[in-house]
Coordinates of C-alpha atoms in Angstrom, one line a residue:
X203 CA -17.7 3.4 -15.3
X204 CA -18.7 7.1 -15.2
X205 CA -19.5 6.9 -12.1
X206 CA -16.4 5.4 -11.1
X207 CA -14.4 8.0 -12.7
X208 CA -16.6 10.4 -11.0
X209 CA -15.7 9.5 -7.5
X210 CA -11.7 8.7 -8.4
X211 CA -11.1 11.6 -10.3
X212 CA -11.8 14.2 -7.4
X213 CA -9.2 12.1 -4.9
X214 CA -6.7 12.4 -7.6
X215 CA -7.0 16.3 -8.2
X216 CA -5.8 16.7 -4.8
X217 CA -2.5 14.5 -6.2
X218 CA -2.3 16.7 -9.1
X219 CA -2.2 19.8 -6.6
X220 CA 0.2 18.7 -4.8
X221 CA 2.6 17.4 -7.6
X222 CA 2.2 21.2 -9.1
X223 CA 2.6 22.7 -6.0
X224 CA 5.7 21.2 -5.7
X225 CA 6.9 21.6 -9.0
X226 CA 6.5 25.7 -8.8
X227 CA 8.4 25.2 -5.8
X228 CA 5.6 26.4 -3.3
X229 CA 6.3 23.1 -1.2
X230 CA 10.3 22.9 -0.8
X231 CA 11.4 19.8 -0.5
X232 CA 11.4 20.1 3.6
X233 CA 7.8 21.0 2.9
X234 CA 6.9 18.9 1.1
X235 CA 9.0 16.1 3.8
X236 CA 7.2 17.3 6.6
X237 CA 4.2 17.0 5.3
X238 CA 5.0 13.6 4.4
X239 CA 6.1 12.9 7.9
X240 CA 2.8 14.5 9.7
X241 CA 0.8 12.1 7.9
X242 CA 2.5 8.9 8.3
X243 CA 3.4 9.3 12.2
X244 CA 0.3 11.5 13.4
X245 CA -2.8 12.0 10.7
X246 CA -3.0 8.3 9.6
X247 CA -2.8 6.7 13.0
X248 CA -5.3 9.0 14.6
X249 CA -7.5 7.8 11.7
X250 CA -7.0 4.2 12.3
X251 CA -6.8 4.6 16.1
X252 CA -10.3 6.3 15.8
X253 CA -11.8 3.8 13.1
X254 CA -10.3 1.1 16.1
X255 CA -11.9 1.9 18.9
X256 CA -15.8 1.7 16.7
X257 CA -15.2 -1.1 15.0
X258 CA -16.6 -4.4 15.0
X259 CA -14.9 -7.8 14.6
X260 CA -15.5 -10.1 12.2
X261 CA -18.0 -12.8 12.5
X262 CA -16.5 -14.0 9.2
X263 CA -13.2 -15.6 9.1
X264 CA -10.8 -13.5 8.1
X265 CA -9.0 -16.5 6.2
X266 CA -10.4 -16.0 2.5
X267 CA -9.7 -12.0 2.4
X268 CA -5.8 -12.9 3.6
X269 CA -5.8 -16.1 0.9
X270 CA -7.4 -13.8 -1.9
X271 CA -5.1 -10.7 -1.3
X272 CA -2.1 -12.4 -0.6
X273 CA -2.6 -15.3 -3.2
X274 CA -2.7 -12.7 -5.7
X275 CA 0.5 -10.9 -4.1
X276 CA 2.3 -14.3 -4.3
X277 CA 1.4 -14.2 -8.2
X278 CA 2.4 -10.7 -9.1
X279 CA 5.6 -10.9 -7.4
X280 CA 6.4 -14.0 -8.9
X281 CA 5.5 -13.1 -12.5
X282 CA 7.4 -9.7 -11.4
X283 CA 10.1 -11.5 -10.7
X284 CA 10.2 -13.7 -14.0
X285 CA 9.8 -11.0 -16.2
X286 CA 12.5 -9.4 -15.5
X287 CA 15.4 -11.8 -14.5
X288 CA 13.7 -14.7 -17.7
X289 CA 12.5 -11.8 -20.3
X290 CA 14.7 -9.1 -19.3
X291 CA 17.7 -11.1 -18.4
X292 CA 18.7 -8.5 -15.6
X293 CA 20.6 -9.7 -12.5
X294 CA 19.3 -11.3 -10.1
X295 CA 19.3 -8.4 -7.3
X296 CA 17.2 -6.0 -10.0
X297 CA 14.6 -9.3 -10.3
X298 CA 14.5 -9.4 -7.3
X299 CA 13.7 -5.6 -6.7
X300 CA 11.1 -6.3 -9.5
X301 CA 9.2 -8.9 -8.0
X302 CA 8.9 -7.1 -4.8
X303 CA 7.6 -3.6 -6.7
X304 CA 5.0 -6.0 -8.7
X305 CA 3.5 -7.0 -5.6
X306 CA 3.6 -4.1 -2.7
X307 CA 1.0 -1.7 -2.8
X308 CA 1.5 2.0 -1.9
X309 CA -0.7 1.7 1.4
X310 CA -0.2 4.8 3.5
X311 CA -0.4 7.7 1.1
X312 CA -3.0 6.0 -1.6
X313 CA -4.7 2.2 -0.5
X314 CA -5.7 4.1 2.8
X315 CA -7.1 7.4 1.7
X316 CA -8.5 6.3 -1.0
X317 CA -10.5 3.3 -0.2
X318 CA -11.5 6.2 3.0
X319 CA -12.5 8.7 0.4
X320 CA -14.5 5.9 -1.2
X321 CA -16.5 3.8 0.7
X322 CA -16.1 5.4 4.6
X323 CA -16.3 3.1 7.4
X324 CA -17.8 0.3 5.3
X325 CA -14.3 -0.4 4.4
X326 CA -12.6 0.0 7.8
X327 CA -12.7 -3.7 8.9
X328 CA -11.7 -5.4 5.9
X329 CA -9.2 -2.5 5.7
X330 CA -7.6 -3.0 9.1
X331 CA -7.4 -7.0 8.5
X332 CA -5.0 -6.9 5.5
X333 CA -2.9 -3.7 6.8
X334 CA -2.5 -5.6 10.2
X335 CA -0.2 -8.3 8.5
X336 CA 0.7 -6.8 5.2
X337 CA 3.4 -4.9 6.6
X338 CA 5.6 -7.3 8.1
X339 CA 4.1 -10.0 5.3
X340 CA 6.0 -7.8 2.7
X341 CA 9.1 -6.5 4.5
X342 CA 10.0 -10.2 5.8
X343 CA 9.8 -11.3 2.1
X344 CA 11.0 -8.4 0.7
X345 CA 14.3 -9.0 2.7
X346 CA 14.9 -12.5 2.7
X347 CA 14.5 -12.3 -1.0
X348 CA 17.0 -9.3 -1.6
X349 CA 19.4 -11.1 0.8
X350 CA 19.4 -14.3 -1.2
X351 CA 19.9 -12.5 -4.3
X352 CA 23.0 -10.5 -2.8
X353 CA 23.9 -13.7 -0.5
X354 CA 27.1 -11.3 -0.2
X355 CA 26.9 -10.7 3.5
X356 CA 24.8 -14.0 5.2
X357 CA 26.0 -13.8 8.4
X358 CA 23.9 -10.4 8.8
X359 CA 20.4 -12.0 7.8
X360 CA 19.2 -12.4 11.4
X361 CA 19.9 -9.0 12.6
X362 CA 17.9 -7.9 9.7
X363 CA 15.2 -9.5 10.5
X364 CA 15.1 -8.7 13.4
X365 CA 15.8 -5.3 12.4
X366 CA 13.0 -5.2 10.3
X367 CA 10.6 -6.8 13.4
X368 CA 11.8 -3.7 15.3
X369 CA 10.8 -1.7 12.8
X370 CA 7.4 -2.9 12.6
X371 CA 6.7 -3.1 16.4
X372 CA 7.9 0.8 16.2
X373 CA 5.6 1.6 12.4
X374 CA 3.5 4.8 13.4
X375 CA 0.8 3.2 11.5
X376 CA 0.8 -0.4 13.8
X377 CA 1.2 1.3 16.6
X378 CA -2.4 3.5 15.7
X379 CA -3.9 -0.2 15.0
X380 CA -3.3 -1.5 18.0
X381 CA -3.7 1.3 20.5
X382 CA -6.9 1.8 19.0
X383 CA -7.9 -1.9 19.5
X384 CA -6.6 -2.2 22.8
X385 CA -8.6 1.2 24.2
X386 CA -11.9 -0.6 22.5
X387 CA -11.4 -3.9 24.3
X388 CA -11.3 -1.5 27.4
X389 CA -14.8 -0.8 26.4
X390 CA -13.8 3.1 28.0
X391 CA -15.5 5.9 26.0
X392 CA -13.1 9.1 24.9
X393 CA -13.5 11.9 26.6
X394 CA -14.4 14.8 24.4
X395 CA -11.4 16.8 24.0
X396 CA -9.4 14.0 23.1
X397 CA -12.3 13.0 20.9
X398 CA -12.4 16.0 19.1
X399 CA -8.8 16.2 18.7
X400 CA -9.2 12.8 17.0
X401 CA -12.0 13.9 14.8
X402 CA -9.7 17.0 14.0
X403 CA -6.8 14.5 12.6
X404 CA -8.6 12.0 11.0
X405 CA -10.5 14.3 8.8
X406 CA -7.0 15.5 7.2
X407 CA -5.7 12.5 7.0
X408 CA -6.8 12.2 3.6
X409 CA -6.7 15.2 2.2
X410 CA -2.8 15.2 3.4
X411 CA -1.7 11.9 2.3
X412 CA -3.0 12.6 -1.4
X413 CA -1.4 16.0 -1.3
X414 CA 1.9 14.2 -0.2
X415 CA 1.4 11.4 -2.5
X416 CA 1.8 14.6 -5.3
X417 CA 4.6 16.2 -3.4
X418 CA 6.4 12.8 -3.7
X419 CA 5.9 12.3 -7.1
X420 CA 7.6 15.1 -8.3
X421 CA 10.9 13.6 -7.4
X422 CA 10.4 10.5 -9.4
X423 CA 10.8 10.0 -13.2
X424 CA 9.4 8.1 -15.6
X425 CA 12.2 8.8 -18.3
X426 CA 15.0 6.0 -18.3
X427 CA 13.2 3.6 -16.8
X428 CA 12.7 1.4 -19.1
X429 CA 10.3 -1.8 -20.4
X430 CA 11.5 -3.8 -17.0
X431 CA 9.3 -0.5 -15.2
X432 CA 6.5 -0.9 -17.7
X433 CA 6.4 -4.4 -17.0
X434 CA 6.1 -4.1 -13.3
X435 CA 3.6 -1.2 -13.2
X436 CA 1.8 -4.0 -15.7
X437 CA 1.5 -6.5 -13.3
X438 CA 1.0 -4.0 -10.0
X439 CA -2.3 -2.9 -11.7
X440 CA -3.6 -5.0 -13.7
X441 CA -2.5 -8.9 -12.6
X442 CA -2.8 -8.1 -8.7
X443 CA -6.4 -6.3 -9.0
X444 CA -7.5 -9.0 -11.2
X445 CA -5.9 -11.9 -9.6
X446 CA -7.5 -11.1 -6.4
X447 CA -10.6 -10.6 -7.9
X448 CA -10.8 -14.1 -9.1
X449 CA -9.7 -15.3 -6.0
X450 CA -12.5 -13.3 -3.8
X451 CA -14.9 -14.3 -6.4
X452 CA -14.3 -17.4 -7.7
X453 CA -12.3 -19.3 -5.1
X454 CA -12.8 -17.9 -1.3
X455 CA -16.3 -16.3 -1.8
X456 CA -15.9 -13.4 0.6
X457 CA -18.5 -10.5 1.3
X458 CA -18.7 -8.5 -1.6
X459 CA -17.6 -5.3 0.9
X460 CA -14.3 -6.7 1.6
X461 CA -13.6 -8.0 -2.3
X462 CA -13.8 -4.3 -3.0
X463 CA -11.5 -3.5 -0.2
X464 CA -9.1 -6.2 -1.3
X465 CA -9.3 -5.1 -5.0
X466 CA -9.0 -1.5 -4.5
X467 CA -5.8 -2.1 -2.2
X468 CA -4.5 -4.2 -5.0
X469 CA -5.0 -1.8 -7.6
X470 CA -2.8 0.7 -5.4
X471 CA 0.2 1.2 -7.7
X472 CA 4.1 0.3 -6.4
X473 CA 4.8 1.4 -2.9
X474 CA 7.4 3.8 -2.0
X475 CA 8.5 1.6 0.6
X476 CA 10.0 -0.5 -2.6
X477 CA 12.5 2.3 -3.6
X478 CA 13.8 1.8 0.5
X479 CA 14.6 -1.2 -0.7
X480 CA 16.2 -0.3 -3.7
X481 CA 18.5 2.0 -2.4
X482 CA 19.1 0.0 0.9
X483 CA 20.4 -2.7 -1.6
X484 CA 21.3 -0.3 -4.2
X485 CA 20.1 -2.3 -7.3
X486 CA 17.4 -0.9 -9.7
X487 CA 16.7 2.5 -8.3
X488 CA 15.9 4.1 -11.7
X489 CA 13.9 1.2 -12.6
X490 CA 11.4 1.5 -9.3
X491 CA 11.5 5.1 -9.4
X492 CA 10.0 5.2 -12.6
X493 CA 7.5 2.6 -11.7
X494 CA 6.5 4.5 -8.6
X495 CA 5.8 7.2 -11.3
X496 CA 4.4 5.4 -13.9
X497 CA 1.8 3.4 -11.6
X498 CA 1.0 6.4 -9.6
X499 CA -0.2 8.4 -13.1
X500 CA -2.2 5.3 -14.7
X501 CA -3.3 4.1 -11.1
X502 CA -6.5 6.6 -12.1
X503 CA -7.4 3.6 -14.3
X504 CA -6.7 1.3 -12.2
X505 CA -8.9 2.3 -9.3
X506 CA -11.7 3.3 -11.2
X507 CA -11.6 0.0 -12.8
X508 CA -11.7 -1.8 -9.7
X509 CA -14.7 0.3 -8.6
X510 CA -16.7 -0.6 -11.7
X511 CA -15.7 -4.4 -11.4
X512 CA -16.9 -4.8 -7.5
X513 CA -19.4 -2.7 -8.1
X514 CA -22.8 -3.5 -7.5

């Protein structure tokens, strides 16, 4: 566990810096924006496009990492869900916000860089199987969910899906996955300026999405929130790590490598993508703002736990 904590607490300091920098006002909120923006449509998909064009594809089906990490996703949004619309009795727009904040993971600025930071290009295949379909997994769901719950407006269901399609054809971050696997199926080799331009990018990619995860959550807050926040940042870090451990483990047997992939990804707290969704709907806003907060802070304990569980 020490040693857990030893290679966690580093990758959070660089969180902490950022939230303080931003706090004192040395990153202004266009700052702190643009940083934001430099690592989600240029740092991050060099990364991936770089890990891409190396990698090697799997002589293992990829079946029992998708049926561990998404079994558990389909249990944490449930139980998300119930908790708050059963225990809570909120509205059925808020559960519904809840069960999809249970469930999705804060990928680009903490699942990525950290499970980088931690285990390298060990983790870069089991890493690019679930990012490949977790994003459109989550935002279909997500939105056929929220538009049942408002069921206000059905006529427009269709155009959001395929609004949301668009979106994801067009996702800085798909777009670095599959250039990078279509220039390695070329089996051409970079040339070196490119190459080092690459090497240049994907080195900060880390170091920049943990500074803007702490430049992002300065403008969240915990107070208000509420136990329907508490109860979703409970099930984000504890069911979803857990339940996908059981499931690697117990029921699909996968390498050991990609169990800790597939854990440390599910022990990412609540994604900020969620709070889109909250405001896009406006329903719960306060309540997944304070989980964003809430899971990012305890997500220290989270993570390191999952280290020392899939550890050898």
């Amino acid at each position: 566990m020490v040693q857990a904590l030893d290679t966690i607490v580093p990758v959070f300091g660089l969180i902490v810096i950022g939230f303080l920098l931003s706090k004192a006002g040395v990153f202004g909120k266009m700052a702190a924006e643009g940083l934001s923006t430099v690592v989600f449509t240029l740092c991050m998909p060099a990364l991936l496009f770089k890990t891409m064009i190396g990698i090697t594809l799997p002589q293992v089906s990829p079946w029992g990492l998708w049926g561990s990490y998404f079994g558990a996703v389909a249990i944490a949004w449930i139980m998300g869900w119930a908790a708050v619309a059963l225990l809570f009795r909120r509205d059925a727009r808020t559960a519904a916000v809840a069960g999809v904040g249970a469930a999705y993971a804060n990928t680009m600025l903490m699942g990525l860089p950290i499970i980088f930071a931690v285990m390298g290009n060990a983790g870069a295949l089991p890493l690019f199987l679930i990012i490949a379909v977790h994003l459109p997994i989550m935002s279909l769901f997500a939105t056929i969910q929220l538009e049942w719950a408002q069921r206000s407006q059905p006529g427009v269901r269709l155009a959001l899906l395929g609004s949301i399609a668009k979106g994801v054809a067009s996702n800085p971050i798909t777009i670095g996955l599959g250039a990078g696997l279509l220039w390695r199926f070329t089996g051409l080799a970079l040339p070196s300026a490119p190459a080092k331009v690459l090497d240049m990018l994907s080195e900060a990619s880390v170091p920049c999405a943990l500074l803007a995860m702490g430049t992002a959550l300065s403008h969240y807050s915990i107070r208000g929130s509420g136990g329907p926040a508490v109860a979703i940042t409970l099930i984000k870090l504890v069911v979803h790590p857990l339940a996908v451990w059981l499931l690697a483990r117990y029921v699909f047997h996968i390498p050991s490598d990609w169990m800790r992939v597939a854990v440390l990804f599910a022990a990412a707290p609540t994604g900020i993508n969620t709070f889109i969704f909250a405001v896009r709907y406006q329903a719960a806003i306060g309540m997944i703002s304070g989980a964003i907060a809430l899971g990012t802070i305890l997500s220290v304990l989270s993570f390191s736990l999952a280290l020392w569980a899939t550890g050898p």
